[in-house]
mmCIF file of C-alpha atoms in Angstrom:
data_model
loop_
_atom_site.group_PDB
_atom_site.id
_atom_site.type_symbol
_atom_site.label_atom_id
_atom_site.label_comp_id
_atom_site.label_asym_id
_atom_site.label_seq_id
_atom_site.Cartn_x
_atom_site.Cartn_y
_atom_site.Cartn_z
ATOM 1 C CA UNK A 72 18.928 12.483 26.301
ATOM 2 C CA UNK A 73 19.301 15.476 24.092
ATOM 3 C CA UNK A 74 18.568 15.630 20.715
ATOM 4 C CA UNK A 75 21.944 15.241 18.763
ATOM 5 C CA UNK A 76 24.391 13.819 22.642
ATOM 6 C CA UNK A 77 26.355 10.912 21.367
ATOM 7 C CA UNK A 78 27.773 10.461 25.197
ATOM 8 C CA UNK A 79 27.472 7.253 27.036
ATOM 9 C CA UNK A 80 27.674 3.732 25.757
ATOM 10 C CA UNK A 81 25.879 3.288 22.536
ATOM 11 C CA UNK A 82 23.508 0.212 22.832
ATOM 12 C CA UNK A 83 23.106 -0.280 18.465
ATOM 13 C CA UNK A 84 24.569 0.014 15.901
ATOM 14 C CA UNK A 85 24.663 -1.400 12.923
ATOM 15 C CA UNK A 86 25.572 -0.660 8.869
ATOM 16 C CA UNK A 87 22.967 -1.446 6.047
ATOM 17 C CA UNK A 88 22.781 -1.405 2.309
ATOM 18 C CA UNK A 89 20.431 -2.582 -0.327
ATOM 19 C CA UNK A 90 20.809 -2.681 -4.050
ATOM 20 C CA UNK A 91 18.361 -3.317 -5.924
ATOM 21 C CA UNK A 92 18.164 -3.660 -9.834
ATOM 22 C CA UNK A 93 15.345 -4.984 -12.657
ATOM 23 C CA UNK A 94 15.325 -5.981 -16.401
ATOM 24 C CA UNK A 95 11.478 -6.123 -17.874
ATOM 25 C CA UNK A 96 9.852 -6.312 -21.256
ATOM 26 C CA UNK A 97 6.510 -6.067 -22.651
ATOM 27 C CA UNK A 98 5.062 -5.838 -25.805
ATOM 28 C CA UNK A 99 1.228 -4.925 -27.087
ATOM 29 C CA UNK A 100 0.173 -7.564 -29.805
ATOM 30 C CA UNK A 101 -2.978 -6.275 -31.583
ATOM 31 C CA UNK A 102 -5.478 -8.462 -33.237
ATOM 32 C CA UNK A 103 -8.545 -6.454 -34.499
ATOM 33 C CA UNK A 104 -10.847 -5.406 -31.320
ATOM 34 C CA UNK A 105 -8.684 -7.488 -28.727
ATOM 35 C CA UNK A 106 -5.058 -7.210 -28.151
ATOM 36 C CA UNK A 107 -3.097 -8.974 -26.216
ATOM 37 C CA UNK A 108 0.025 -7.529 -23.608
ATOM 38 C CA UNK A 109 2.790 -9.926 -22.236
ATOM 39 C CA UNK A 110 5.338 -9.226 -20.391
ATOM 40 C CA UNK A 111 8.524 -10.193 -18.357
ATOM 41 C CA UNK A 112 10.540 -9.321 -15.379
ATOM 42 C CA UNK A 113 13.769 -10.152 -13.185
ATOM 43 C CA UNK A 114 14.249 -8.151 -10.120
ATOM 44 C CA UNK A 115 17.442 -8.563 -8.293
ATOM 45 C CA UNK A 116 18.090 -7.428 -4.717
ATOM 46 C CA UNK A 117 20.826 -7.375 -2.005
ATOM 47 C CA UNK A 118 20.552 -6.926 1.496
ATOM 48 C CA UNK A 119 23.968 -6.037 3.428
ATOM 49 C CA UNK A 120 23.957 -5.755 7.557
ATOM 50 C CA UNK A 121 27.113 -5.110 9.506
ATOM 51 C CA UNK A 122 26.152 -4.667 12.618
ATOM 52 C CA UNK A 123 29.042 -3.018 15.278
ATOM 53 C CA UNK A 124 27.146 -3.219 18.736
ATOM 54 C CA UNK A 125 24.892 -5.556 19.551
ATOM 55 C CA UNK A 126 22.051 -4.954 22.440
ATOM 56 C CA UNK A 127 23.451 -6.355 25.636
ATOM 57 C CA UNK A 128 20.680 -8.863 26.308
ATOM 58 C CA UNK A 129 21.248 -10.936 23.207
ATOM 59 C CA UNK A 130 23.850 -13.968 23.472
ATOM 60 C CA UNK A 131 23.799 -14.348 19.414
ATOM 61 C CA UNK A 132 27.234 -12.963 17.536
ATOM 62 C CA UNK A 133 27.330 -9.770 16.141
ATOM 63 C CA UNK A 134 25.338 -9.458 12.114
ATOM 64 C CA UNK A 135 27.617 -9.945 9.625
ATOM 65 C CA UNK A 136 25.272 -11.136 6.414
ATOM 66 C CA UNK A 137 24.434 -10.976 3.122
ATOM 67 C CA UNK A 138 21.140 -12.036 1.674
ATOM 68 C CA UNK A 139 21.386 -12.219 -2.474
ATOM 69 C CA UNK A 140 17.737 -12.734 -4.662
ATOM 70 C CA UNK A 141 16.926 -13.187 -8.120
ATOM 71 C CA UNK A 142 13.155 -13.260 -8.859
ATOM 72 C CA UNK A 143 11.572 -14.006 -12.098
ATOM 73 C CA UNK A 144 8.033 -12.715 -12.816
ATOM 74 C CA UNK A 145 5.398 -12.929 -15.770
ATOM 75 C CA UNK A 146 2.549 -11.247 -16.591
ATOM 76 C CA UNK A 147 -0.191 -11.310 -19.647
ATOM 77 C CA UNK A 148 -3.128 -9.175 -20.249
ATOM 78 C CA UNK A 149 -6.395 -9.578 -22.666
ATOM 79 C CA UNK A 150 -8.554 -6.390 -23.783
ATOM 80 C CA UNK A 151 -11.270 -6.441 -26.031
ATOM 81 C CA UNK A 152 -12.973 -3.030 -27.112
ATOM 82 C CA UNK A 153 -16.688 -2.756 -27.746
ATOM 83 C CA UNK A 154 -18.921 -0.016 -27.799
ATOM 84 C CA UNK A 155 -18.110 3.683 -27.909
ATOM 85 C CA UNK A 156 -15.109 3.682 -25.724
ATOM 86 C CA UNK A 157 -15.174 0.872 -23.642
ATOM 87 C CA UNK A 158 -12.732 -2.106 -23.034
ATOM 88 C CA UNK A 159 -13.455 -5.641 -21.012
ATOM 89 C CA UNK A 160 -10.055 -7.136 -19.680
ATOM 90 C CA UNK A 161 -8.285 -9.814 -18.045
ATOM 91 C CA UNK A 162 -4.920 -9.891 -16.866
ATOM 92 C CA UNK A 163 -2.770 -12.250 -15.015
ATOM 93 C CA UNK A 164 0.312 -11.218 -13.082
ATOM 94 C CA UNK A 165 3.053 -12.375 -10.647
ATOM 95 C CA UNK A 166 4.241 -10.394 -8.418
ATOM 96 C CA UNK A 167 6.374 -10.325 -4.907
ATOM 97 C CA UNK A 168 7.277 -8.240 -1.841
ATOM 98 C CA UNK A 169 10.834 -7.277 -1.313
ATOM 99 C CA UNK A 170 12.841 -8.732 1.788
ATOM 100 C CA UNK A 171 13.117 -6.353 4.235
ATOM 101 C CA UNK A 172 15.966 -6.054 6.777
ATOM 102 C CA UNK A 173 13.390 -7.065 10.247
ATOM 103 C CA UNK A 174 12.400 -10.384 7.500
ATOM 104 C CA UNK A 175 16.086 -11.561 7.644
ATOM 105 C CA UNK A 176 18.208 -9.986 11.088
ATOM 106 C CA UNK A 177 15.957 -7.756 12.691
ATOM 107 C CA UNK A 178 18.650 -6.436 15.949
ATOM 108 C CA UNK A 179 16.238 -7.449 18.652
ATOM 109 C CA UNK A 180 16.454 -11.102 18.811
ATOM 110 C CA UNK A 181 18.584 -13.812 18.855
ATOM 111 C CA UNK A 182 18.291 -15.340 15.447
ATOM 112 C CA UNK A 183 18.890 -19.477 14.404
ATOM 113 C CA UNK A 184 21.123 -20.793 11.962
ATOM 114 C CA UNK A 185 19.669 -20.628 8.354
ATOM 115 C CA UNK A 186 17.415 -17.887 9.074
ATOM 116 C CA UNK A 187 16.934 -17.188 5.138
ATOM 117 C CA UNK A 188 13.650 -16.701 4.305
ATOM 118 C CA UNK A 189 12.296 -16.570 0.316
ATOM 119 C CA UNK A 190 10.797 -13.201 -0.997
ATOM 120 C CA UNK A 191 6.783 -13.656 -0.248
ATOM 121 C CA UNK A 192 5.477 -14.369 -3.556
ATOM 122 C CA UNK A 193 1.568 -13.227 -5.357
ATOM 123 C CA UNK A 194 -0.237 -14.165 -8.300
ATOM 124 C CA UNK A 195 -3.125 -11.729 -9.284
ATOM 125 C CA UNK A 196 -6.435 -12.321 -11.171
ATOM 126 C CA UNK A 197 -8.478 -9.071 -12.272
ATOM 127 C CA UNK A 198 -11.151 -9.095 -15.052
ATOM 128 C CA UNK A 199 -13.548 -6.598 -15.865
ATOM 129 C CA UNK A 200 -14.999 -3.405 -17.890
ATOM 130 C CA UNK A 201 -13.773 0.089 -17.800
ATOM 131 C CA UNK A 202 -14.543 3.355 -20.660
ATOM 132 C CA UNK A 203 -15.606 6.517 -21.425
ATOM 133 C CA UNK A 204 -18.945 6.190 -22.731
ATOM 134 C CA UNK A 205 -20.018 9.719 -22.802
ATOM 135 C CA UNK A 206 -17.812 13.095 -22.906
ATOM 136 C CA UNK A 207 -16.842 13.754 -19.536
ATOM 137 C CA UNK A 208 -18.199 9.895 -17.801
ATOM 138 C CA UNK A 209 -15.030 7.349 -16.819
ATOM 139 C CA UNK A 210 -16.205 4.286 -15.264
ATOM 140 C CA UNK A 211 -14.086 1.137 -14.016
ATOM 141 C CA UNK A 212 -15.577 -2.063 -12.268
ATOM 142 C CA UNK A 213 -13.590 -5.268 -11.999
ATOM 143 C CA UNK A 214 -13.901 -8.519 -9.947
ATOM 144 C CA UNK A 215 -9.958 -9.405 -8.363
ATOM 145 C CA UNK A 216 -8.341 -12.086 -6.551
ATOM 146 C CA UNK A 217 -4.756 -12.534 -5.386
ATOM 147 C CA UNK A 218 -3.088 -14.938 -3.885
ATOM 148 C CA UNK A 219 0.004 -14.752 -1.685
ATOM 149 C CA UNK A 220 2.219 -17.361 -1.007
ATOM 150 C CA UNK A 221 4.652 -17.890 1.487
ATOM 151 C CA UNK A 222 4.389 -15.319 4.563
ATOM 152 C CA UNK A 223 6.832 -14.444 6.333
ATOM 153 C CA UNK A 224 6.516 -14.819 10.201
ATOM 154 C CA UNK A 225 8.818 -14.838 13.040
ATOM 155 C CA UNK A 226 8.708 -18.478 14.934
ATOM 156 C CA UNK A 227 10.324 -19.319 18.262
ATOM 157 C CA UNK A 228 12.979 -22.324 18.273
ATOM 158 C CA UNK A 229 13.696 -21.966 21.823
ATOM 159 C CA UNK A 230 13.121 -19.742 24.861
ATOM 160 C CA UNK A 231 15.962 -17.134 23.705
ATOM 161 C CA UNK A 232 15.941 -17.876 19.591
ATOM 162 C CA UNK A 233 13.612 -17.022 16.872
ATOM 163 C CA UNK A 234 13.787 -17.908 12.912
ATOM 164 C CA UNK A 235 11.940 -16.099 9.942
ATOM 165 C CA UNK A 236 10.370 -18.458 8.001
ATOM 166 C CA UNK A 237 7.686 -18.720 4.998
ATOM 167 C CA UNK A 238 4.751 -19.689 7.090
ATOM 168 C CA UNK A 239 1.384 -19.787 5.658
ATOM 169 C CA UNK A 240 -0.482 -18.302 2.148
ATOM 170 C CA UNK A 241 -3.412 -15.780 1.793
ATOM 171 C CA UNK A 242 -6.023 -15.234 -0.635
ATOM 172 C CA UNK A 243 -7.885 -11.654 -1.189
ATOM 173 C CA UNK A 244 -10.503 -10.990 -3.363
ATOM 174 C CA UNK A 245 -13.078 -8.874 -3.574
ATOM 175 C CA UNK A 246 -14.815 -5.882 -6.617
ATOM 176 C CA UNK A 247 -13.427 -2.815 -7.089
ATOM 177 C CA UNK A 248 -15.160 0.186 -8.566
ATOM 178 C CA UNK A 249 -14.888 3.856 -9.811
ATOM 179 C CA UNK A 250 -16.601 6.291 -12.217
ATOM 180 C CA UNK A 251 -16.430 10.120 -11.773
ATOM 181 C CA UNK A 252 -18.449 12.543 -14.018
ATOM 182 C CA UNK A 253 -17.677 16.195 -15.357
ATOM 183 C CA UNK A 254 -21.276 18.082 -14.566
ATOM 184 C CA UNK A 255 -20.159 21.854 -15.910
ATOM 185 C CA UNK A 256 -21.802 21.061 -19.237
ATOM 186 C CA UNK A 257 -24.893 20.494 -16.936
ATOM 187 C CA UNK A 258 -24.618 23.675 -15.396
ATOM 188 C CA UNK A 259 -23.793 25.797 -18.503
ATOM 189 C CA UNK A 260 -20.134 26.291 -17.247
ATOM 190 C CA UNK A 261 -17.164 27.566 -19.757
ATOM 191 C CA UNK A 262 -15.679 24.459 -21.733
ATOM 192 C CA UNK A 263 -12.441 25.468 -19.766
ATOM 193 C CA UNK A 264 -14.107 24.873 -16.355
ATOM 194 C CA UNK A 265 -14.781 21.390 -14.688
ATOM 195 C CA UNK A 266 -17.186 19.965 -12.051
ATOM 196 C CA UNK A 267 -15.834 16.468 -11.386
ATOM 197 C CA UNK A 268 -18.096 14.382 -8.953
ATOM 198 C CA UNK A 269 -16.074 11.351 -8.400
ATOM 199 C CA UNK A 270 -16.427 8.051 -5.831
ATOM 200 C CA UNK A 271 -14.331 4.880 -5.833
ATOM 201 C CA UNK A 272 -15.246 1.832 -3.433
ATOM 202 C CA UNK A 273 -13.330 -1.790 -2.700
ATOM 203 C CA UNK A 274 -14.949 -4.454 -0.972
ATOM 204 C CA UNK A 275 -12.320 -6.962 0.364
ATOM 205 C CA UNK A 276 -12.685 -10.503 1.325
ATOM 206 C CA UNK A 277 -9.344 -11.410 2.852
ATOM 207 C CA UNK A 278 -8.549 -15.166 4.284
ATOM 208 C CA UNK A 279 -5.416 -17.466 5.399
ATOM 209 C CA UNK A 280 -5.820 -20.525 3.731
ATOM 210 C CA UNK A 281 -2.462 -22.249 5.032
ATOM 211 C CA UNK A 282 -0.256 -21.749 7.752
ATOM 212 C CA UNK A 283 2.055 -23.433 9.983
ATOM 213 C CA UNK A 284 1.058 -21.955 12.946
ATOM 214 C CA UNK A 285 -2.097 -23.945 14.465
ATOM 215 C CA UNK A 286 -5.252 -22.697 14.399
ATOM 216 C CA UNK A 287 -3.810 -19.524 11.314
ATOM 217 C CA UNK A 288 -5.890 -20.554 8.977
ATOM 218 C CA UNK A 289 -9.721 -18.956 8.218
ATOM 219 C CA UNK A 290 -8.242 -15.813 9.995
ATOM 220 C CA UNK A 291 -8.229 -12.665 8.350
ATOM 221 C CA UNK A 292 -4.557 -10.851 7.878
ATOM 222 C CA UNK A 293 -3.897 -7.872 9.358
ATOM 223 C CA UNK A 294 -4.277 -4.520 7.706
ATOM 224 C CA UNK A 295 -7.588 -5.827 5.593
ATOM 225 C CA UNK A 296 -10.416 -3.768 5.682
ATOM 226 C CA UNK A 297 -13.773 -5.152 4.687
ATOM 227 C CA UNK A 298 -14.409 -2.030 3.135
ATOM 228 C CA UNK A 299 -12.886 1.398 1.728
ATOM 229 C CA UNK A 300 -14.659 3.860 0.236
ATOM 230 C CA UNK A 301 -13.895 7.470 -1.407
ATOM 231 C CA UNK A 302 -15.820 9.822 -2.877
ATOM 232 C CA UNK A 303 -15.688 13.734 -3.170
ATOM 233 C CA UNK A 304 -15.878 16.746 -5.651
ATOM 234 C CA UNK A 305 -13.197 18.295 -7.827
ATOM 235 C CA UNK A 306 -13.345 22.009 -9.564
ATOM 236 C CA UNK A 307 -10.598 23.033 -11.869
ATOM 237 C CA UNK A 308 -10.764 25.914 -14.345
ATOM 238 C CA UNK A 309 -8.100 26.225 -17.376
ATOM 239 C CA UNK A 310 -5.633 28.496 -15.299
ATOM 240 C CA UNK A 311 -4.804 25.678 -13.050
ATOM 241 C CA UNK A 312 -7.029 26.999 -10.237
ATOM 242 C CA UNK A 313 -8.811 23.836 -8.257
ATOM 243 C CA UNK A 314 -10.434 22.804 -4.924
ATOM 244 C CA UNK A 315 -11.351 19.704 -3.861
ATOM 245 C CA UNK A 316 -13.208 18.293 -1.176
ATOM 246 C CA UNK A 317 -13.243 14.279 -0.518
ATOM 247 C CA UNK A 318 -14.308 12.040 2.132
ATOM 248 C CA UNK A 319 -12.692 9.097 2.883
ATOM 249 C CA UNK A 320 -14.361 5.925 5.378
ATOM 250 C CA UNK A 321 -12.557 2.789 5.877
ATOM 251 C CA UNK A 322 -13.869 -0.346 7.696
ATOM 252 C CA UNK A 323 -12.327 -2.082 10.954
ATOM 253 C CA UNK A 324 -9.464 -3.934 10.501
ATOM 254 C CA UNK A 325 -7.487 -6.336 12.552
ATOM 255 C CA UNK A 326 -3.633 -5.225 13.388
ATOM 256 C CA UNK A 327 -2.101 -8.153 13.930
ATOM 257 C CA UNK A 328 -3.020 -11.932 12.016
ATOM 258 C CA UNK A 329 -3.674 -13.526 15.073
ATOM 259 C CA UNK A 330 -6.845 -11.460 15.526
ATOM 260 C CA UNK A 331 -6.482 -11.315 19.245
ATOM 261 C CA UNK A 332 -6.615 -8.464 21.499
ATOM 262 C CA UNK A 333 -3.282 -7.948 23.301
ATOM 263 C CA UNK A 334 -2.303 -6.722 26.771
ATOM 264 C CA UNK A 335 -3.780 -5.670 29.834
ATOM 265 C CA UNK A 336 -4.876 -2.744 32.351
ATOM 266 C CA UNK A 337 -3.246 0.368 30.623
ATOM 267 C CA UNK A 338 -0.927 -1.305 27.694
ATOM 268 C CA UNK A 339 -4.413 -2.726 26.530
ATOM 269 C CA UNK A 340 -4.802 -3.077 22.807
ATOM 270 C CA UNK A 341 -8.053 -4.254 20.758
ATOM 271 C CA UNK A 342 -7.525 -6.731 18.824
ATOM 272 C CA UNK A 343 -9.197 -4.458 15.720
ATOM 273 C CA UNK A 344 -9.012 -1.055 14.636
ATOM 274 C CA UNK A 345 -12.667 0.374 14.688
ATOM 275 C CA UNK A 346 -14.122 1.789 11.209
ATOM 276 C CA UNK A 347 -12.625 5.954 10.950
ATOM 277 C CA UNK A 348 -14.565 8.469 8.379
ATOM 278 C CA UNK A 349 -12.302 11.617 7.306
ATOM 279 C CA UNK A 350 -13.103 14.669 5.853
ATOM 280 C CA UNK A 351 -10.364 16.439 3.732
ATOM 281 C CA UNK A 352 -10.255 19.530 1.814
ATOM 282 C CA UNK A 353 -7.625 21.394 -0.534
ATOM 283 C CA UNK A 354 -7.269 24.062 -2.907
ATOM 284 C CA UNK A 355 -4.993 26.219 -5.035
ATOM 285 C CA UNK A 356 -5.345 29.537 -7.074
ATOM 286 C CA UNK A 357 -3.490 30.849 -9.568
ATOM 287 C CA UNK A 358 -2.624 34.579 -9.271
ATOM 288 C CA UNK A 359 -0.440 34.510 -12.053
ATOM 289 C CA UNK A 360 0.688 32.063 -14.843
ATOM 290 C CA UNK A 361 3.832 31.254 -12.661
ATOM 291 C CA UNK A 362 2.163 31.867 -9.241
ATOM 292 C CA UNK A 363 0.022 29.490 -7.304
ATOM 293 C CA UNK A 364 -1.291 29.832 -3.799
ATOM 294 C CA UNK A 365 -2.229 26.380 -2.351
ATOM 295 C CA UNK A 366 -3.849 25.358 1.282
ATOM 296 C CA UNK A 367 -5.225 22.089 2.428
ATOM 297 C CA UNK A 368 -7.054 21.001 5.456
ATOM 298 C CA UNK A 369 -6.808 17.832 6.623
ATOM 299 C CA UNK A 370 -9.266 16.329 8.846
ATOM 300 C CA UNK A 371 -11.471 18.970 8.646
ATOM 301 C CA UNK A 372 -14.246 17.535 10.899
ATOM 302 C CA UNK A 373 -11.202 16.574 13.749
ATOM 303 C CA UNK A 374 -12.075 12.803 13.731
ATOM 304 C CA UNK A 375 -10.256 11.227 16.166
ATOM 305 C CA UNK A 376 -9.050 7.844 15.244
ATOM 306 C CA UNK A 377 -6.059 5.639 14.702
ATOM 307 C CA UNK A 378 -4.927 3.642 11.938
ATOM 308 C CA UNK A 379 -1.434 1.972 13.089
ATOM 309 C CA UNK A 380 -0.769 -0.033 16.332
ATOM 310 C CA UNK A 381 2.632 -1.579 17.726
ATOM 311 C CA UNK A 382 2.324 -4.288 20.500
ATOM 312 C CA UNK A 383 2.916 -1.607 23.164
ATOM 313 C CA UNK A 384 1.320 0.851 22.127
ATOM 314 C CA UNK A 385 -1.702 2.682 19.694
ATOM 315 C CA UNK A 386 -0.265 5.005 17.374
ATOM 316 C CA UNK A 387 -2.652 8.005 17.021
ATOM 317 C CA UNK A 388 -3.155 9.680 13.771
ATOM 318 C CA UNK A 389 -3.685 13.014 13.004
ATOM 319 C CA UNK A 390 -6.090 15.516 14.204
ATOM 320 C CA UNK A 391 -7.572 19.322 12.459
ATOM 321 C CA UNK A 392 -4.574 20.241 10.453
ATOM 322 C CA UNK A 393 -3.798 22.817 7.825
ATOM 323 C CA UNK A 394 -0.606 24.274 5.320
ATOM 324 C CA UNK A 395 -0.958 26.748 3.031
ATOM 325 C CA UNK A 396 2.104 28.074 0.647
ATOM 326 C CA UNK A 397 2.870 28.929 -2.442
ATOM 327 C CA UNK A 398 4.433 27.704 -5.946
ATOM 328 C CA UNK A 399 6.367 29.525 -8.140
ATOM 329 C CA UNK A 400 7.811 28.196 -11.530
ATOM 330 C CA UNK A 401 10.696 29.746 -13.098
#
């Protein structure tokens, strides 16, 4: 149909809302070298769905719900500084993911009585060492673990009716590191000029360790690379002038948690998403104090590659692209 015809018989619709609200506080306690940061939060949301016209297919009433949660999190964090500008810490924090509207009456099913599920819930570990140990060095590497409880997944009750429910945990751990280093100095540059070299890296060890779908656990969730790496090189002078170049590689990846390919013949779908390397660059210049000219290329080396996939279909991402504009302050 065209864009923008509202004839015919309209197959959906439906009304949503969400509200969402918070309270937090956090305080740094210092005690010589360490100190010491806890804090605490209450996060509050609301999900509304009124739904006017259901698809045909579906024998369930129309969506008339409201889904209300209150959830309390706590967090602490230890630092310690040593040396000329460095810090070891430790910090400990809960954390959640929001409800979304497919987690509680997605429109395309027919959905049980009591389909309520609990926001997923996450406890993170991180320790490690970070600093500036020389004028111009930054370095950050830190070990990490976190642990999510309570996934939600879709479950069939019958042949027609499916319930959300809080199926199964996951734990992810793995180092993470970064450092990048200003190398004008090295090259005699102006002290308003900088040559950043920078590179960042996670390694990812990602598991189920409980489910209650058979055979879930020792699988690896989807969307969890092994690996992603960055690394590239920034210039940026004192007038806000600045190009960058970066390269970005991330490792295969299942798309959906049972790890299994999907489909057949044409609507075939692996069941991971092979390792992708791209090449991005950017700049901008200023040709006045309130003037800058700014152009990007994405891509640059036209990878192609994909990065999202749906059960009918792979979703393609981007190829050779480029903007350029301007910015003007007033």
């Amino acid at each position: 149909a065209p864009r923008g015809d509202t004839n015919g018989t309209p197959r959906l619709s439906e009304d949503r809302q969400a509200r969402y609200g918070a309270v937090f506080a956090e305080n740094v306690f210092r005690l010589g070298p360490f100190h010491v940061v806890p804090s605490l939060r209450w996060e509050h949301e609301e999900l509304r769905i009124d739904e006017g016209v259901k698809p045909a297919n579906l024998s369930r009433p129309l969506i008339h719900a409201d889904y209300r949660k209150d959830v309390p999190l706590a967090g602490i964090g230890i630092g310690n500084d040593f040396g000329p500008g460095n810090e070891t810490y430790v910090n400990v924090s809960q954390g959640y993911r929001p409800l979304r509207y497919l987690d509680v009456a997605g429109p395309f099913a027919n959905f049980a009585a009591g389909n309520n599920p609990d926001p997923p819930r996450s406890v993170s570990y991180e320790a490690g060492v970070h600093g500036w140990p020389a004028r111009g060095f930054y370095y950050d590497v830190g070990l990490f673990e976190v642990d999510f409880r309570h996934r939600i997944e879709t479950q069939a009750v019958n042949a027609t009716d499916v319930v959300n429910v809080n199926t199964g945990d996951t734990r992810h751990r793995g180092i993470e590191a970064e450092a990048h280093y200003d190398v004008a100095p090295w090259l005699h540059r102006p002290a308003s000029e900088h040559l950043e070299i920078f590179g960042n890296a996670s390694l990812l060890e990602a598991r189920f360790t409980a489910s209650a779908i058979a055979g879930q656990v020792g699988r690896v969730p989807a969307y969890a690379p092994r690996y992603l790496l960055r690394a590239g090189v920034l210039w940026r002078d004192a007038a806000d002038s600045r190009a960058g170049l970066s390269v970005t590689s991330v490792g295969s990846q299942f798309w959906q948690d049972s790890n299994a390919d999907f489909g057949s013949g044409a609507a075939f779908v692996p069941a991971r998403i092979p390792a992708f390397t791209v090449v991005d660059l950017s700049g901008q210049w200023a040709a006045t104090p309130r003037v800058r000219l700014i152009a990007a290329l994405s891509n640059a080396l036209d990878s192609r590659y994909y990065a999202r996939v749906f059960q009918n279909a792979i979703e393609p991402a981007n190829r050779r692209a480029w903007r350029a504009g301007a910015t003007i302050d007033f």
